PDB file of C-alpha atoms and ligand atoms in Angstrom:
ATOM      1  CA  MET A 535      23.263 -20.671 -88.244  1.00 41.00           C
ATOM      2  CA  GLU A 536      22.938 -17.280 -86.628  1.00 43.00           C
ATOM      3  CA  LYS A 537      22.101 -17.668 -82.964  1.00 42.00           C
ATOM      4  CA  ARG A 538      19.168 -15.282 -82.970  1.00 43.00           C
ATOM      5  CA  THR A 539      17.490 -17.052 -85.859  1.00 42.00           C
ATOM      6  CA  PHE A 540      18.215 -20.470 -84.435  1.00 42.00           C
ATOM      7  CA  LEU A 541      16.594 -19.471 -81.156  1.00 39.00           C
ATOM      8  CA  LYS A 542      13.641 -18.076 -83.028  1.00 43.00           C
ATOM      9  CA  LEU A 543      13.182 -21.300 -84.999  1.00 46.00           C
ATOM     10  CA  SER A 544      13.632 -23.338 -81.836  1.00 39.00           C
ATOM     11  CA  GLY A 545      11.095 -21.126 -80.083  1.00 35.00           C
ATOM     12  CA  ILE A 546       8.596 -21.876 -82.794  1.00 41.00           C
ATOM     13  CA  VAL A 547       9.274 -25.548 -82.316  1.00 40.00           C
ATOM     14  CA  ALA A 548       8.872 -25.293 -78.547  1.00 36.00           C
ATOM     15  CA  ALA A 549       5.635 -23.346 -78.876  1.00 37.00           C
ATOM     16  CA  GLY A 550       4.298 -25.973 -81.265  1.00 37.00           C
ATOM     17  CA  THR A 551       5.232 -28.806 -78.950  1.00 36.00           C
ATOM     18  CA  MET A 552       3.793 -27.208 -75.838  1.00 36.00           C
ATOM     19  CA  ALA A 553       0.529 -26.194 -77.449  1.00 34.00           C
ATOM     20  CA  GLY A 554      -0.141 -29.862 -78.192  1.00 34.00           C
ATOM     21  CA  CYS A 555      -2.939 -29.819 -80.723  1.00 35.00           C
ATOM     22  CA  SER A 556      -3.064 -28.005 -84.061  1.00 35.00           C
ATOM     23  CA  PRO A 557      -1.020 -24.963 -83.009  1.00 35.00           C
ATOM     24  CA  LEU A 558      -0.842 -23.857 -86.636  1.00 35.00           C
ATOM     25  CA  LYS A 559      -4.401 -22.642 -86.208  1.00 32.00           C
ATOM     26  CA  LYS A 560      -3.279 -20.148 -83.589  1.00 31.00           C
ATOM     27  CA  ALA A 561      -1.077 -17.781 -85.517  1.00 31.00           C
ATOM     28  CA  VAL A 562       0.896 -17.485 -88.678  1.00 32.00           C
ATOM     29  CA  GLY A 563       4.429 -18.520 -87.945  1.00 35.00           C
ATOM     30  CA  VAL A 564       3.630 -21.041 -85.258  1.00 34.00           C
ATOM     31  CA  SER A 565       4.256 -24.474 -86.614  1.00 40.00           C
ATOM     32  CA  THR A 566       4.065 -28.056 -85.537  1.00 46.00           C
ATOM     33  CA  LEU A 567       7.608 -28.854 -86.614  1.00 74.00           C
ATOM     34  CA  GLY A 568       8.180 -30.271 -83.134  1.00 79.00           C
ATOM     35  CA  ARG A 569       9.844 -33.597 -82.623  1.00 87.00           C
ATOM     36  CA  TYR A 570       9.285 -37.244 -83.393  1.00 93.00           C
ATOM     37  CA  PRO A 571       6.610 -38.451 -83.891  1.00 95.00           C
ATOM     38  CA  TYR A 572       5.811 -35.706 -86.355  1.00 96.00           C
ATOM     39  CA  THR A 573       2.297 -34.747 -87.405  1.00 95.00           C
ATOM     40  CA  LEU A 574       0.890 -33.009 -90.451  1.00 96.00           C
ATOM     41  CA  PRO A 575       0.195 -29.365 -89.536  1.00 95.00           C
ATOM     42  CA  ALA A 576      -3.169 -27.897 -90.503  1.00 96.00           C
ATOM     43  CA  LEU A 577      -3.241 -24.964 -92.900  1.00 97.00           C
ATOM     44  CA  THR A 578      -4.190 -21.565 -91.466  1.00 96.00           C
ATOM     45  CA  TYR A 579      -6.344 -20.883 -94.566  1.00 98.00           C
ATOM     46  CA  GLY A 580      -8.589 -22.879 -96.860  1.00 98.00           C
ATOM     47  CA  PHE A 581      -7.415 -24.844 -99.887  1.00 98.00           C
ATOM     48  CA  ALA A 582      -9.238 -22.409-102.200  1.00 98.00           C
ATOM     49  CA  ASP A 583      -8.084 -19.224-100.484  1.00 98.00           C
ATOM     50  CA  LEU A 584      -5.012 -18.721-102.677  1.00 98.00           C
ATOM     51  CA  GLU A 585      -6.961 -18.921-105.941  1.00 98.00           C
ATOM     52  CA  PRO A 586      -6.473 -17.983-108.704  1.00 98.00           C
ATOM     53  CA  ASN A 587      -2.754 -17.937-107.922  1.00 98.00           C
ATOM     54  CA  ILE A 588      -2.617 -21.487-106.557  1.00 98.00           C
ATOM     55  CA  ASP A 589      -5.666 -23.656-107.201  1.00 98.00           C
ATOM     56  CA  ALA A 590      -7.608 -25.524-104.507  1.00 98.00           C
ATOM     57  CA  LEU A 591      -7.022 -29.030-105.857  1.00 98.00           C
ATOM     58  CA  THR A 592      -3.270 -28.472-106.029  1.00 98.00           C
ATOM     59  CA  MET A 593      -3.272 -27.205-102.446  1.00 98.00           C
ATOM     60  CA  GLU A 594      -5.336 -30.156-101.240  1.00 98.00           C
ATOM     61  CA  ILE A 595      -3.245 -32.829-102.943  1.00 98.00           C
ATOM     62  CA  HIS A 596      -0.001 -31.057-102.062  1.00 98.00           C
ATOM     63  CA  HIS A 597      -0.882 -30.783 -98.365  1.00 98.00           C
ATOM     64  CA  ASP A 598      -2.959 -33.888 -97.682  1.00 98.00           C
ATOM     65  CA  ARG A 599      -1.034 -36.349 -99.831  1.00 98.00           C
ATOM     66  CA  HIS A 600       2.471 -35.089-100.588  1.00 98.00           C
ATOM     67  CA  HIS A 601       3.233 -33.415 -97.281  1.00 98.00           C
ATOM     68  CA  ASN A 602       1.456 -36.160 -95.345  1.00 98.00           C
ATOM     69  CA  GLY A 603       3.618 -38.697 -97.147  1.00 98.00           C
ATOM     70  CA  TYR A 604       6.809 -36.954 -96.023  1.00 98.00           C
ATOM     71  CA  VAL A 605       5.563 -36.902 -92.419  1.00 98.00           C
ATOM     72  CA  ASN A 606       4.746 -40.621 -92.420  1.00 98.00           C
ATOM     73  CA  LYS A 607       7.998 -41.621 -94.099  1.00 98.00           C
ATOM     74  CA  LEU A 608       9.996 -39.384 -91.747  1.00 98.00           C
ATOM     75  CA  ASN A 609       8.410 -41.126 -88.748  1.00 97.00           C
ATOM     76  CA  ASN A 610       9.132 -44.525 -90.304  1.00 98.00           C
ATOM     77  CA  ALA A 611      12.770 -43.575 -90.919  1.00 98.00           C
ATOM     78  CA  LEU A 612      13.128 -42.357 -87.328  1.00 97.00           C
ATOM     79  CA  GLU A 613      11.664 -45.572 -85.977  1.00 97.00           C
ATOM     80  CA  ALA A 614      14.738 -47.234 -87.408  1.00 94.00           C
ATOM     81  CA  THR A 615      17.144 -44.621 -85.956  1.00 94.00           C
ATOM     82  CA  PRO A 616      16.130 -44.179 -82.295  1.00 93.00           C
ATOM     83  CA  GLY A 617      19.265 -42.129 -81.568  1.00 92.00           C
ATOM     84  CA  MET A 618      17.850 -39.307 -83.684  1.00 93.00           C
ATOM     85  CA  GLN A 619      14.334 -39.310 -82.252  1.00 94.00           C
ATOM     86  CA  THR A 620      15.132 -36.795 -79.512  1.00 92.00           C
ATOM     87  CA  MET A 621      16.467 -34.138 -81.888  1.00 93.00           C
ATOM     88  CA  ASN A 622      14.208 -31.405 -83.109  1.00 92.00           C
ATOM     89  CA  LEU A 623      13.854 -31.173 -86.870  1.00 95.00           C
ATOM     90  CA  GLU A 624      16.433 -28.396 -87.341  1.00 93.00           C
ATOM     91  CA  GLN A 625      19.007 -30.375 -85.350  1.00 93.00           C
ATOM     92  CA  LEU A 626      18.208 -33.448 -87.401  1.00 95.00           C
ATOM     93  CA  LEU A 627      18.693 -31.574 -90.685  1.00 96.00           C
ATOM     94  CA  ALA A 628      22.033 -30.208 -89.478  1.00 95.00           C
ATOM     95  CA  THR A 629      23.191 -33.706 -88.482  1.00 96.00           C
ATOM     96  CA  ILE A 630      22.284 -35.875 -91.464  1.00 97.00           C
ATOM     97  CA  LYS A 631      24.832 -36.845 -94.106  1.00 97.00           C
ATOM     98  CA  PRO A 632      24.380 -37.273 -97.859  1.00 97.00           C
ATOM     99  CA  GLY A 633      23.794 -41.030 -97.549  1.00 97.00           C
ATOM    100  CA  ASP A 634      20.912 -40.686 -95.040  1.00 97.00           C
ATOM    101  CA  SER A 635      18.421 -40.759 -97.899  1.00 98.00           C
ATOM    102  CA  ALA A 636      15.163 -41.379 -96.023  1.00 98.00           C
ATOM    103  CA  LEU A 637      15.841 -38.733 -93.370  1.00 98.00           C
ATOM    104  CA  ARG A 638      17.194 -36.327 -95.980  1.00 98.00           C
ATOM    105  CA  ASN A 639      14.211 -36.600 -98.339  1.00 98.00           C
ATOM    106  CA  ASN A 640      11.472 -36.782 -95.742  1.00 98.00           C
ATOM    107  CA  GLY A 641      12.976 -34.603 -92.996  1.00 98.00           C
ATOM    108  CA  GLY A 642      13.603 -31.989 -95.671  1.00 98.00           C
ATOM    109  CA  GLY A 643      10.153 -32.583 -97.118  1.00 98.00           C
ATOM    110  CA  HIS A 644       8.457 -32.008 -93.764  1.00 97.00           C
ATOM    111  CA  TRP A 645      10.466 -28.891 -92.881  1.00 97.00           C
ATOM    112  CA  ASN A 646      10.186 -27.356 -96.338  1.00 98.00           C
ATOM    113  CA  HIS A 647       6.437 -27.830 -96.646  1.00 98.00           C
ATOM    114  CA  THR A 648       5.599 -26.737 -93.097  1.00 97.00           C
ATOM    115  CA  MET A 649       7.513 -23.535 -93.787  1.00 97.00           C
ATOM    116  CA  PHE A 650       6.024 -23.176 -97.279  1.00 98.00           C
ATOM    117  CA  TRP A 651       2.396 -23.130 -96.069  1.00 98.00           C
ATOM    118  CA  ASN A 652       3.285 -20.278 -93.749  1.00 97.00           C
ATOM    119  CA  TRP A 653       5.102 -18.391 -96.493  1.00 98.00           C
ATOM    120  CA  LEU A 654       1.767 -18.168 -98.299  1.00 98.00           C
ATOM    121  CA  SER A 655      -1.251 -16.105 -97.351  1.00 98.00           C
ATOM    122  CA  PRO A 656      -4.464 -14.907 -98.976  1.00 98.00           C
ATOM    123  CA  LYS A 657      -3.898 -11.535 -97.251  1.00 97.00           C
ATOM    124  CA  LYS A 658      -2.023  -8.703 -98.895  1.00 96.00           C
ATOM    125  CA  THR A 659       1.243  -8.151 -97.042  1.00 98.00           C
ATOM    126  CA  ALA A 660       4.508  -6.319 -97.701  1.00 98.00           C
ATOM    127  CA  PRO A 661       8.144  -6.388 -96.628  1.00 98.00           C
ATOM    128  CA  ASN A 662       8.697  -4.129 -93.609  1.00 98.00           C
ATOM    129  CA  GLU A 663      11.148  -1.253 -93.571  1.00 98.00           C
ATOM    130  CA  ARG A 664      14.047  -3.265 -92.156  1.00 97.00           C
ATOM    131  CA  LEU A 665      13.720  -6.037 -94.717  1.00 98.00           C
ATOM    132  CA  THR A 666      13.136  -3.559 -97.551  1.00 98.00           C
ATOM    133  CA  GLN A 667      16.358  -1.805 -96.617  1.00 98.00           C
ATOM    134  CA  ALA A 668      18.308  -5.071 -96.616  1.00 98.00           C
ATOM    135  CA  ILE A 669      16.833  -6.098 -99.978  1.00 98.00           C
ATOM    136  CA  ASN A 670      17.542  -2.708-101.524  1.00 98.00           C
ATOM    137  CA  GLN A 671      21.072  -2.758-100.205  1.00 98.00           C
ATOM    138  CA  LYS A 672      21.739  -6.100-101.861  1.00 98.00           C
ATOM    139  CA  TRP A 673      19.636  -5.984-105.047  1.00 98.00           C
ATOM    140  CA  GLY A 674      18.775  -2.298-105.524  1.00 98.00           C
ATOM    141  CA  THR A 675      14.999  -2.772-105.645  1.00 98.00           C
ATOM    142  CA  LEU A 676      12.376  -5.296-104.584  1.00 98.00           C
ATOM    143  CA  GLU A 677      11.649  -5.960-108.256  1.00 98.00           C
ATOM    144  CA  ALA A 678      15.318  -6.742-108.929  1.00 98.00           C
ATOM    145  CA  PHE A 679      15.325  -9.138-105.980  1.00 98.00           C
ATOM    146  CA  LYS A 680      12.185 -10.857-107.299  1.00 98.00           C
ATOM    147  CA  GLY A 681      13.872 -11.179-110.678  1.00 98.00           C
ATOM    148  CA  GLU A 682      16.932 -12.924-109.273  1.00 98.00           C
ATOM    149  CA  PHE A 683      14.882 -15.140-106.960  1.00 98.00           C
ATOM    150  CA  GLY A 684      12.628 -16.019-109.904  1.00 98.00           C
ATOM    151  CA  ASP A 685      15.645 -16.858-112.074  1.00 98.00           C
ATOM    152  CA  ALA A 686      16.942 -19.189-109.337  1.00 98.00           C
ATOM    153  CA  ALA A 687      13.515 -20.864-109.146  1.00 98.00           C
ATOM    154  CA  LYS A 688      13.223 -21.195-112.933  1.00 98.00           C
ATOM    155  CA  SER A 689      16.675 -22.690-113.291  1.00 97.00           C
ATOM    156  CA  VAL A 690      16.187 -25.525-110.781  1.00 97.00           C
ATOM    157  CA  PHE A 691      16.583 -28.552-113.054  1.00 97.00           C
ATOM    158  CA  GLY A 692      13.875 -31.096-112.256  1.00 96.00           C
ATOM    159  CA  SER A 693      12.469 -30.844-108.731  1.00 98.00           C
ATOM    160  CA  GLY A 694      13.633 -28.570-105.940  1.00 98.00           C
ATOM    161  CA  TRP A 695      13.366 -25.272-104.147  1.00 98.00           C
ATOM    162  CA  ALA A 696      14.674 -21.696-104.396  1.00 98.00           C
ATOM    163  CA  TRP A 697      15.446 -19.820-101.198  1.00 98.00           C
ATOM    164  CA  LEU A 698      16.061 -16.402 -99.781  1.00 98.00           C
ATOM    165  CA  CYS A 699      18.427 -16.994 -96.868  1.00 98.00           C
ATOM    166  CA  LYS A 700      20.302 -15.204 -94.170  1.00 97.00           C
ATOM    167  CA  ASP A 701      23.918 -16.165 -93.625  1.00 95.00           C
ATOM    168  CA  GLY A 702      25.725 -16.252 -90.264  1.00 92.00           C
ATOM    169  CA  ASN A 703      26.311 -12.484 -90.444  1.00 93.00           C
ATOM    170  CA  GLY A 704      22.682 -11.681 -91.220  1.00 92.00           C
ATOM    171  CA  ASN A 705      23.426 -10.991 -94.906  1.00 96.00           C
ATOM    172  CA  LEU A 706      20.836 -12.050 -97.464  1.00 98.00           C
ATOM    173  CA  PHE A 707      21.532 -14.408-100.360  1.00 98.00           C
ATOM    174  CA  ILE A 708      19.558 -16.424-102.886  1.00 98.00           C
ATOM    175  CA  THR A 709      20.225 -20.094-103.479  1.00 98.00           C
ATOM    176  CA  SER A 710      18.482 -23.225-104.707  1.00 98.00           C
ATOM    177  CA  THR A 711      18.557 -26.886-103.734  1.00 98.00           C
ATOM    178  CA  PRO A 712      17.502 -30.092-105.507  1.00 98.00           C
ATOM    179  CA  ASN A 713      14.724 -32.438-104.358  1.00 98.00           C
ATOM    180  CA  GLN A 714      13.843 -31.810-100.674  1.00 98.00           C
ATOM    181  CA  ASP A 715      17.271 -30.553 -99.635  1.00 98.00           C
ATOM    182  CA  ASN A 716      17.423 -27.190 -97.877  1.00 98.00           C
ATOM    183  CA  PRO A 717      20.078 -24.760 -96.623  1.00 97.00           C
ATOM    184  CA  LEU A 718      19.833 -26.111 -93.055  1.00 97.00           C
ATOM    185  CA  MET A 719      21.509 -29.352 -94.180  1.00 98.00           C
ATOM    186  CA  THR A 720      24.987 -28.105 -93.389  1.00 97.00           C
ATOM    187  CA  LYS A 721      26.664 -31.477 -94.007  1.00 97.00           C
ATOM    188  CA  ILE A 722      25.030 -31.905 -97.396  1.00 98.00           C
ATOM    189  CA  ILE A 723      24.751 -28.619 -99.263  1.00 95.00           C
ATOM    190  CA  ASP A 724      27.394 -26.126-100.418  1.00 91.00           C
ATOM    191  CA  LYS A 725      25.831 -22.896 -99.238  1.00 92.00           C
ATOM    192  CA  PRO A 726      24.257 -23.188 -95.784  1.00 95.00           C
ATOM    193  CA  GLY A 727      22.008 -20.493 -94.369  1.00 96.00           C
ATOM    194  CA  THR A 728      18.680 -19.859 -92.695  1.00 96.00           C
ATOM    195  CA  PRO A 729      15.803 -19.726 -95.183  1.00 97.00           C
ATOM    196  CA  ILE A 730      13.447 -16.777 -94.662  1.00 98.00           C
ATOM    197  CA  LEU A 731      11.473 -17.432 -97.878  1.00 98.00           C
ATOM    198  CA  GLY A 732      11.233 -20.449-100.136  1.00 98.00           C
ATOM    199  CA  ILE A 733       9.329 -21.602-103.194  1.00 98.00           C
ATOM    200  CA  ASP A 734       8.522 -25.189-104.066  1.00 98.00           C
ATOM    201  CA  VAL A 735       9.166 -25.740-107.776  1.00 98.00           C
ATOM    202  CA  TRP A 736       8.355 -29.439-107.874  1.00 98.00           C
ATOM    203  CA  GLU A 737       5.792 -30.001-110.628  1.00 97.00           C
ATOM    204  CA  HIS A 738       3.295 -31.192-107.990  1.00 98.00           C
ATOM    205  CA  ALA A 739       3.240 -27.583-106.698  1.00 98.00           C
ATOM    206  CA  TYR A 740       1.888 -26.109-109.933  1.00 98.00           C
ATOM    207  CA  TYR A 741       1.346 -28.579-112.769  1.00 98.00           C
ATOM    208  CA  LEU A 742      -2.466 -28.965-112.552  1.00 97.00           C
ATOM    209  CA  HIS A 743      -3.014 -25.259-113.149  1.00 97.00           C
ATOM    210  CA  TYR A 744       0.149 -24.106-114.911  1.00 98.00           C
ATOM    211  CA  GLN A 745       1.311 -27.300-116.686  1.00 97.00           C
ATOM    212  CA  ASN A 746       4.833 -26.641-118.003  1.00 96.00           C
ATOM    213  CA  LYS A 747       4.655 -22.869-117.383  1.00 98.00           C
ATOM    214  CA  ARG A 748       6.744 -22.740-114.217  1.00 98.00           C
ATOM    215  CA  ALA A 749       7.527 -19.055-114.798  1.00 98.00           C
ATOM    216  CA  ASP A 750       3.806 -18.171-114.588  1.00 98.00           C
ATOM    217  CA  TYR A 751       3.509 -20.017-111.261  1.00 98.00           C
ATOM    218  CA  ILE A 752       6.555 -18.151-109.943  1.00 98.00           C
ATOM    219  CA  GLY A 753       5.018 -14.856-111.078  1.00 98.00           C
ATOM    220  CA  ALA A 754       1.734 -15.664-109.310  1.00 98.00           C
ATOM    221  CA  PHE A 755       3.581 -16.763-106.161  1.00 98.00           C
ATOM    222  CA  TRP A 756       4.401 -13.103-105.405  1.00 98.00           C
ATOM    223  CA  ASN A 757       0.657 -12.346-105.137  1.00 98.00           C
ATOM    224  CA  VAL A 758       0.326 -14.741-102.201  1.00 98.00           C
ATOM    225  CA  VAL A 759       3.649 -14.388-100.368  1.00 98.00           C
ATOM    226  CA  ASN A 760       3.160 -13.879 -96.641  1.00 98.00           C
ATOM    227  CA  TRP A 761       5.686 -11.083 -96.125  1.00 98.00           C
ATOM    228  CA  ASN A 762       4.717 -10.887 -92.441  1.00 98.00           C
ATOM    229  CA  ARG A 763       6.311 -14.285 -91.992  1.00 97.00           C
ATOM    230  CA  VAL A 764       9.402 -13.282 -93.991  1.00 98.00           C
ATOM    231  CA  ASN A 765       9.754 -10.105 -91.907  1.00 98.00           C
ATOM    232  CA  GLU A 766       9.486 -12.185 -88.741  1.00 96.00           C
ATOM    233  CA  LEU A 767      12.152 -14.669 -89.841  1.00 96.00           C
ATOM    234  CA  PHE A 768      14.473 -11.884 -91.008  1.00 96.00           C
ATOM    235  CA  GLY A 769      14.227 -10.535 -87.449  1.00 92.00           C
TER     236      GLY A 769
HETATM  237 MN1  LIG B1315       5.964 -29.935-102.573  1.00 64.74          MN
END
């Protein structure tokens, strides 16, 4: 991982840990990723605030039940592996191996969802000049980038995520991972990187409103992307 980005992610973690209680309320981008024992971060907006793009009931179930489940199971898995309790979540994800199923599924689940809530916003935002330049350099236009990212999200077979990542040289690339894997799991996945945007394409993320129409959910996702957060992570 690029040092600058790693420090930035670690800084977020440190800020979350020091603030103690519900730091997600303070500012977009500040998370409670922290360390063991992990807690479910509060959303910075209401369940209904992303409607009609993402419906309130989906947001509520997704956050309160699915994400909460990953947090609880991650803490349970870490109870059994005390040697890993002192790592922060990014270190943990970089350490685990393919056979560490509970830590892989639930550590990934907690990281992915904490990031996901902050990649969404009811406010209209846009990529800044620096990010726009990088996107144009790689894909030609923002629309072309969205097309390729959308194709990656559509072609995840079953459950998983699509990502816009930065590699070690700061170059952008699109990738996807199955289940709750993510590009920080350097010992597990083929194409490691630092995610600066991700979309959850598990059916639980969209099925109530969109049923089998994953492409419509992906289209609507762009209406609620928090580009301020993506700009910040791009650096
Ligand atoms: Mn999910």
